[in-house]
mmCIF file of C-alpha atoms in Angstrom:
data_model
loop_
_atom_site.group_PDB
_atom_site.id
_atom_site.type_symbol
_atom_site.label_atom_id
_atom_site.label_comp_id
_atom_site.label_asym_id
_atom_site.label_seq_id
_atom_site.Cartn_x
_atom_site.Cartn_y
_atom_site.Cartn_z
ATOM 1 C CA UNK M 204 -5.614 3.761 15.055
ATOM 2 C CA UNK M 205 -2.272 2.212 14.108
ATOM 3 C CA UNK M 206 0.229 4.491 13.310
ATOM 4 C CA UNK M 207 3.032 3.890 11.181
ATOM 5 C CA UNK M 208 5.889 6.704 11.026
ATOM 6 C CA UNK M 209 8.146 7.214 7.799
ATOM 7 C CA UNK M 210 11.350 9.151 7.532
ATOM 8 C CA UNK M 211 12.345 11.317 6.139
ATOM 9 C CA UNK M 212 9.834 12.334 4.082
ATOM 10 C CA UNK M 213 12.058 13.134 1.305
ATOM 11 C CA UNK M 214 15.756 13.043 0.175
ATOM 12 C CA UNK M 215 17.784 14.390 -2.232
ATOM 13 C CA UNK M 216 21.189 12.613 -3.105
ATOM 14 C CA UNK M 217 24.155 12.195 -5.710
ATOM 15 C CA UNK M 218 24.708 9.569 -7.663
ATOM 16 C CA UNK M 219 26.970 7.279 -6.014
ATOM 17 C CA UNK M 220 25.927 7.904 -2.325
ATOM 18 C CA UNK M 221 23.781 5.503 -0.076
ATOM 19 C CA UNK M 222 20.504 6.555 1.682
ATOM 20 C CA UNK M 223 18.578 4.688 4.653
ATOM 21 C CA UNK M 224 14.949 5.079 5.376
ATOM 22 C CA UNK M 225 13.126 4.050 8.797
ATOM 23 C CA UNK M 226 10.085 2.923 8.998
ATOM 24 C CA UNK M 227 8.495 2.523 12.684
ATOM 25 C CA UNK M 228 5.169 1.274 14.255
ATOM 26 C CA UNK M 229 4.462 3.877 16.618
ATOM 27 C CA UNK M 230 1.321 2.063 18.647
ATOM 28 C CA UNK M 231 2.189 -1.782 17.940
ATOM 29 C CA UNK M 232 4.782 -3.943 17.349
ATOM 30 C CA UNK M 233 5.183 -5.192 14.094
ATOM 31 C CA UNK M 234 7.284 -8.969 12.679
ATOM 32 C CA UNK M 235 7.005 -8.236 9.684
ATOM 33 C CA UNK M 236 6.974 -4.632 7.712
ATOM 34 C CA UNK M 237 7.103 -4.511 3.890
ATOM 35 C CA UNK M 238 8.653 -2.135 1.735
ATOM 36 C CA UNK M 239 7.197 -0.661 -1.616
ATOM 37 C CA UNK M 240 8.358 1.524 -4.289
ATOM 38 C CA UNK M 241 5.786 3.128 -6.443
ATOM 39 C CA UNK M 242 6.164 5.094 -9.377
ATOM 40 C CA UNK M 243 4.614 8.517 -10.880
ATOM 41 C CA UNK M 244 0.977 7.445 -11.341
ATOM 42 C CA UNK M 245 1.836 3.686 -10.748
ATOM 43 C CA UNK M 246 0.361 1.628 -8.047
ATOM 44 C CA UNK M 247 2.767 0.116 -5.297
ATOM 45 C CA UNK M 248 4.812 -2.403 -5.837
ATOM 46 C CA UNK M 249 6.235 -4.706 -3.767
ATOM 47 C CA UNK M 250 10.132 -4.758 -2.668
ATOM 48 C CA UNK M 251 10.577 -6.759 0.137
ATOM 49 C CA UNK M 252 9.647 -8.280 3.126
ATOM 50 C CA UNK M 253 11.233 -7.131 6.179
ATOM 51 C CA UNK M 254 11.225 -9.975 8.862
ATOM 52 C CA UNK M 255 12.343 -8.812 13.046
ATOM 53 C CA UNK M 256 15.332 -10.763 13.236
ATOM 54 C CA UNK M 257 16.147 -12.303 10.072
ATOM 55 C CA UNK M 258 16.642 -11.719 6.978
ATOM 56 C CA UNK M 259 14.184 -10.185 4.178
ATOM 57 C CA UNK M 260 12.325 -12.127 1.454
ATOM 58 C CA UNK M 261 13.143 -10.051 -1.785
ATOM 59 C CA UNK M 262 10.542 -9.856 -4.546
ATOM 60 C CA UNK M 263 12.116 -11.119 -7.916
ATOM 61 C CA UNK M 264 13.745 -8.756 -9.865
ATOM 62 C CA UNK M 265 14.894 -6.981 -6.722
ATOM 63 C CA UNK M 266 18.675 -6.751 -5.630
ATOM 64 C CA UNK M 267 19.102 -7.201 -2.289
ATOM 65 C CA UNK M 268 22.241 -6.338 -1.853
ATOM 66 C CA UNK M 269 21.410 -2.740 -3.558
ATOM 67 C CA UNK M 270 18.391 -2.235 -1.012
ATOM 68 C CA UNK M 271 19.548 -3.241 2.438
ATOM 69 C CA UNK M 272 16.874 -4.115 4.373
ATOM 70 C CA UNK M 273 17.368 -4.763 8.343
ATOM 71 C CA UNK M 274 14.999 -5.102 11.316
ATOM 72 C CA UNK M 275 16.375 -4.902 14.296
ATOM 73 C CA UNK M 276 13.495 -4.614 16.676
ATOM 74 C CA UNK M 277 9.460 -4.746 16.478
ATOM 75 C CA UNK M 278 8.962 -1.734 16.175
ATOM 76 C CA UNK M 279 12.258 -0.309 13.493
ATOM 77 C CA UNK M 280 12.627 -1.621 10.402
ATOM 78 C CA UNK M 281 15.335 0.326 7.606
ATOM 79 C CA UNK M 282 15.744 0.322 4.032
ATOM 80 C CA UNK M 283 18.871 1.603 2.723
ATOM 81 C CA UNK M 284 19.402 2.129 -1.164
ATOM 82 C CA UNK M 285 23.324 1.966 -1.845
ATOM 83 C CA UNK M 286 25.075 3.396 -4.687
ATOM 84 C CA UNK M 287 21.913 5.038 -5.499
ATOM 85 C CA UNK M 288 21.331 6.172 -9.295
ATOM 86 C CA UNK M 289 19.071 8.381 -10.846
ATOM 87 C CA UNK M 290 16.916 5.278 -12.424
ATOM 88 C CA UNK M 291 16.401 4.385 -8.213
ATOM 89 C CA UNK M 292 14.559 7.657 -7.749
ATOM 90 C CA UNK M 293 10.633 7.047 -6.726
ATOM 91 C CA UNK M 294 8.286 6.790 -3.494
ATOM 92 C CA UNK M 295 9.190 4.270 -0.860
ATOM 93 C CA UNK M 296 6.566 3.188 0.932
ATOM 94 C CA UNK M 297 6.754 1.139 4.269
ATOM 95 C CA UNK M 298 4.012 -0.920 5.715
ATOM 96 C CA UNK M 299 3.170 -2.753 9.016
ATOM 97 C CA UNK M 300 0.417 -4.772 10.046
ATOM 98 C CA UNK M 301 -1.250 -4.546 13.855
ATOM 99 C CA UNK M 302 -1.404 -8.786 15.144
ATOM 100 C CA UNK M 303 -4.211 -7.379 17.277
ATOM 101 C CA UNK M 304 -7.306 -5.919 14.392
ATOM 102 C CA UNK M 305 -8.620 -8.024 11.735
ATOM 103 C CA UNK M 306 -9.556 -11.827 12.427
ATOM 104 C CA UNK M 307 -6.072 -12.806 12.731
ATOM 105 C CA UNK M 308 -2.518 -11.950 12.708
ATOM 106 C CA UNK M 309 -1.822 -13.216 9.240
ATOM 107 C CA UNK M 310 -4.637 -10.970 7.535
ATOM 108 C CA UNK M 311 -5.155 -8.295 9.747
ATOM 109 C CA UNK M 312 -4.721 -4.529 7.543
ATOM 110 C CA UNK M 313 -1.916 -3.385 6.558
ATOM 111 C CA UNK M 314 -0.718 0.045 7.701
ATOM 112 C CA UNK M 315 1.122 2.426 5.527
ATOM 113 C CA UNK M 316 3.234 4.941 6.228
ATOM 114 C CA UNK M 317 3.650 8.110 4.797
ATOM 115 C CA UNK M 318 6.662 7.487 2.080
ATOM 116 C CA UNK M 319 9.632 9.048 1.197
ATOM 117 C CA UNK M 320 10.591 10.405 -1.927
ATOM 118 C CA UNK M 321 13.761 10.087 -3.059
ATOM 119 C CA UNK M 322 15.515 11.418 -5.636
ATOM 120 C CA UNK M 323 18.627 10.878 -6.832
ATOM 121 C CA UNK M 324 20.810 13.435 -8.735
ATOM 122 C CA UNK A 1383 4.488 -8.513 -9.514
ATOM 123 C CA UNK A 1384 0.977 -9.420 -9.932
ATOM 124 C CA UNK A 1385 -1.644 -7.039 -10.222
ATOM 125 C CA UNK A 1386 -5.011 -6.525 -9.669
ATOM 126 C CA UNK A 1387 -7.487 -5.156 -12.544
ATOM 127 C CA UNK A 1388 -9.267 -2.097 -11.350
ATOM 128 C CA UNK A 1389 -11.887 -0.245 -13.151
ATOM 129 C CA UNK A 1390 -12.611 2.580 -13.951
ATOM 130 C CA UNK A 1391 -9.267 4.217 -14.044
ATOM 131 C CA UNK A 1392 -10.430 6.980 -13.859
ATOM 132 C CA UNK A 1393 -13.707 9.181 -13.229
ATOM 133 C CA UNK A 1394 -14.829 12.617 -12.834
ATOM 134 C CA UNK A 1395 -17.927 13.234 -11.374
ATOM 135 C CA UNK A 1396 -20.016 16.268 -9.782
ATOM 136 C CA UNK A 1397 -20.124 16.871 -5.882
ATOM 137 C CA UNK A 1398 -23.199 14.692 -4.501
ATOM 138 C CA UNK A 1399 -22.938 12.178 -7.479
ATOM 139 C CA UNK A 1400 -22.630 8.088 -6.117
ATOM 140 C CA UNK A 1401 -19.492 6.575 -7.803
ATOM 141 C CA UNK A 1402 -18.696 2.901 -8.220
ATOM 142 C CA UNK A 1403 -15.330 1.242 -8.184
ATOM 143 C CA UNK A 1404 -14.131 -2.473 -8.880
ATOM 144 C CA UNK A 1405 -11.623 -4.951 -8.843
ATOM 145 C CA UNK A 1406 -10.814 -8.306 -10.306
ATOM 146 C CA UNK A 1407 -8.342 -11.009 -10.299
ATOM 147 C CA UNK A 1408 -7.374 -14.096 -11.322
ATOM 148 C CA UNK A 1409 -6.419 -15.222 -8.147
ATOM 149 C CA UNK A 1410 -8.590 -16.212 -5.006
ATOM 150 C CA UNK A 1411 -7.816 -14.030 -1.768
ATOM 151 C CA UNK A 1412 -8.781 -14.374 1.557
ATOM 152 C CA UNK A 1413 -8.820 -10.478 2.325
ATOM 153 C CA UNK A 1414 -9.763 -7.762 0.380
ATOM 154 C CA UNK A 1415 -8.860 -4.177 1.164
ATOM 155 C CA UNK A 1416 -9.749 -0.466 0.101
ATOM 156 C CA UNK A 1417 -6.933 2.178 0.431
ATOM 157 C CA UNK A 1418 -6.854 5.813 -0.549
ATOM 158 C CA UNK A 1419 -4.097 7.641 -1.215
ATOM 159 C CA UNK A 1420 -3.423 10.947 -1.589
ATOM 160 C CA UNK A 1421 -0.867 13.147 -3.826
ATOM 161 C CA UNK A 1422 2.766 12.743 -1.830
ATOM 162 C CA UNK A 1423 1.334 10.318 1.305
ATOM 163 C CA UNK A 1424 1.458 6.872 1.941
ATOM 164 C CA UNK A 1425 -2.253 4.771 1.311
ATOM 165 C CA UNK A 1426 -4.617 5.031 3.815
ATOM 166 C CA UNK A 1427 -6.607 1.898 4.873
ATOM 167 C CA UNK A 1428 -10.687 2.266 4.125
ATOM 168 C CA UNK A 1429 -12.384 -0.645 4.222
ATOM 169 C CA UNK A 1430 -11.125 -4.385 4.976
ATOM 170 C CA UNK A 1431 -13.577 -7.761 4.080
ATOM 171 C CA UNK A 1432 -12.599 -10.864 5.614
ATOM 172 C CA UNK A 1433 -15.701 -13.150 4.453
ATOM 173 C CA UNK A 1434 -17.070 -14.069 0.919
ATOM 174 C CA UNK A 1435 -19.809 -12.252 0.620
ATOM 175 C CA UNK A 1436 -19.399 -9.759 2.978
ATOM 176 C CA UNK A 1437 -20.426 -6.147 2.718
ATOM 177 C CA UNK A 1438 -19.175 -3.823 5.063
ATOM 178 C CA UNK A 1439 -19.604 0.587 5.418
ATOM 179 C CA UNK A 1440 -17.642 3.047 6.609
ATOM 180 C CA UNK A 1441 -19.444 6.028 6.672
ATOM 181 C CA UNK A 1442 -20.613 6.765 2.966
ATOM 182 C CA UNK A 1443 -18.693 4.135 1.540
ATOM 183 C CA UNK A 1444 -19.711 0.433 1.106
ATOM 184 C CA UNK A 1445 -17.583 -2.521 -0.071
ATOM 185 C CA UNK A 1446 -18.083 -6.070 -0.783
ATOM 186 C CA UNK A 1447 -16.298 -9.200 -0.747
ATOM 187 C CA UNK A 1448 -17.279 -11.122 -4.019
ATOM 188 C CA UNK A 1449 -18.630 -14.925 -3.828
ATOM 189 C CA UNK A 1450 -16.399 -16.143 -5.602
ATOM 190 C CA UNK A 1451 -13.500 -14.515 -3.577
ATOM 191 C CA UNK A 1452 -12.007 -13.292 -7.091
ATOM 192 C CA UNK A 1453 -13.081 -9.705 -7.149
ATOM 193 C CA UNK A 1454 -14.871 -6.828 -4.966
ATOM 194 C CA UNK A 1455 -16.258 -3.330 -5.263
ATOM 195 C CA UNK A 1456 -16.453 0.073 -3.143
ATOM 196 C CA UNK A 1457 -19.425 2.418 -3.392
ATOM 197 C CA UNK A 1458 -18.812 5.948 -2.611
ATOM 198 C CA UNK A 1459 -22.198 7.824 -1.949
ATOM 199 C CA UNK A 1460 -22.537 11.465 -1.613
ATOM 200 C CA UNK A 1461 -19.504 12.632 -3.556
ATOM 201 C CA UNK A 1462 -17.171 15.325 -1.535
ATOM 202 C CA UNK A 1463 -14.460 17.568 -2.886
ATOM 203 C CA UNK A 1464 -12.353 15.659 -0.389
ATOM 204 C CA UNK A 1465 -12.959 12.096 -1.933
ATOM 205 C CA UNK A 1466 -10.315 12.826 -4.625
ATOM 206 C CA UNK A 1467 -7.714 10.726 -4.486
ATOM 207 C CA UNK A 1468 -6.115 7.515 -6.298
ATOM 208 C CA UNK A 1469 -8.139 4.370 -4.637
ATOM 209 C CA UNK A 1470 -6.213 1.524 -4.520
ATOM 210 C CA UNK A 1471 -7.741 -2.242 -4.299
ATOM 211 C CA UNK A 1472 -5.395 -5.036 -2.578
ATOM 212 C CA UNK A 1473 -5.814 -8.901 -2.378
ATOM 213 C CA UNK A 1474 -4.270 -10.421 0.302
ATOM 214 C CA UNK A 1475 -3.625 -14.443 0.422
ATOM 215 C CA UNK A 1476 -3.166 -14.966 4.029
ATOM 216 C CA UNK A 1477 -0.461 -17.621 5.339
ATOM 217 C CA UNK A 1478 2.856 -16.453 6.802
ATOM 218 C CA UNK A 1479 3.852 -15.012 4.031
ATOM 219 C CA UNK A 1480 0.782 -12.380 3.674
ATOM 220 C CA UNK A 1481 1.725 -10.055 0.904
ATOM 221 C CA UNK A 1482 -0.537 -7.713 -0.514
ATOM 222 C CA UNK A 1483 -1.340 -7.248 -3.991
ATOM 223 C CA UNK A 1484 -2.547 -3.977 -4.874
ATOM 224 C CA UNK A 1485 -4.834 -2.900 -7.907
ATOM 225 C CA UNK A 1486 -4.024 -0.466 -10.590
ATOM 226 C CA UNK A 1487 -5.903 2.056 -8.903
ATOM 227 C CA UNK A 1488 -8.941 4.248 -9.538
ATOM 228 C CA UNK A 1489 -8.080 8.213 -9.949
ATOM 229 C CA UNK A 1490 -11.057 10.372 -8.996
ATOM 230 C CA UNK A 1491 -11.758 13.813 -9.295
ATOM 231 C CA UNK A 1492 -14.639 15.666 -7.675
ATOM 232 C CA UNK A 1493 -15.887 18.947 -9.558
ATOM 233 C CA UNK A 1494 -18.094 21.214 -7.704
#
């Protein structure tokens, strides 16, 4: 099945500093990849969407320009948290969906990766 | 963001013991999906429904697409220590834009 590949798994970091996150489709190339944060015992909420070659649709409330968001190929898309704060630490979750299952490209499943926790001292 | 409702919230049931899950919105989808995560992983796609009305299995679970495209359900038969987990619902629009909203999630626990 469709693989999607998270790292790292977890990150510690100070205040202050700035972390990235890949997210890659390991068996399929992926135009679009999507980026959730979920809290303790909270379901996933949506950040962004990542778009191969342009640049992402933010979700309101988000600040783009704190969570970087590039994707640079079809198969690499990276989040990266700047002047990260103790408030930013949670689970980020990346997401890509296979063109080729479902009954088309626009609702085929999504596939998750494995998230990274972060946490921010 | 939008959220689905998703009932129970939680459940604990004995090992062999059928359990029942739903979902509902407010909003018309076009896909419905069934994920499972577990503690420190990323969800894990179970089931998808593409059709109103559709009821689809994977193994000892079942899930349907509701009629009026506004809610669905997953039946788990045969309870396993191994079926605990957070199950998450997700509604899915379709178009270019394709974003997924997930459900509040179901939290079950398996005793022996």
């Amino acid at each position: 099945g469709a693989v999607v590949s998270q790292h790292p798994s977890w990150v510690i970091c100070k205040s202050g500093t700035s972390v990235k996150i890949e997210c890659r489709s390991l068996d399929f190339q992926a135009t679009t990849m999507f980026w959730y944060r979920q809290f303790p015992k909270q379901s996933l909420m949506l950040m962004a969407t990542s778009n191969e070659g342009s640049k992402a649709t933010y979700e309101q409330g988000v600040e783009k320009d704190k969570f970087l968001i590039n994707h640079a190929s079809l198969t690499l898309s990276t989040l990266t948290v700047t002047s990260a704060h103790p408030e930013d630490s949670s689970f980020y979750i990346c997401s890509a969906r296979d063109g080729l299952r479902g009954t088309g490209a626009y609702n085929s499943p999504l596939h998750f990766g494995n998230g990274t926790r972060l946490t921010v001292t | 963001g939008q959220q689905l409702n998703q009932s129970p919230q939680s459940m604990f049931i004995q090992e062999g013991e059928d359990v029942s899950m739903n979902c509902t919105s407010s909003s018309i989808f076009n896909t419905w999906l069934w994920y499972k995560q577990d503690p420190g992983e990323g969800p894990v796609l179970l089931i998808a429904l593409y059709k109103a009305g559709e009821l689809t299995s994977n193994g000892r679970l079942t899930a349907q697409f509701g009629i009026t495209r506004k809610d669905s359900f997953l039946n788990i038969s045969a309870s396993i220590p191994s079926d605990v987990g957070i199950y998450f619902c997700a509604g899915q629009s379709g178009g270019t834009a394709s974003k997924l909203t997930f459900g509040t999630g179901t939290r079950l626990q398996v005793t022996l």
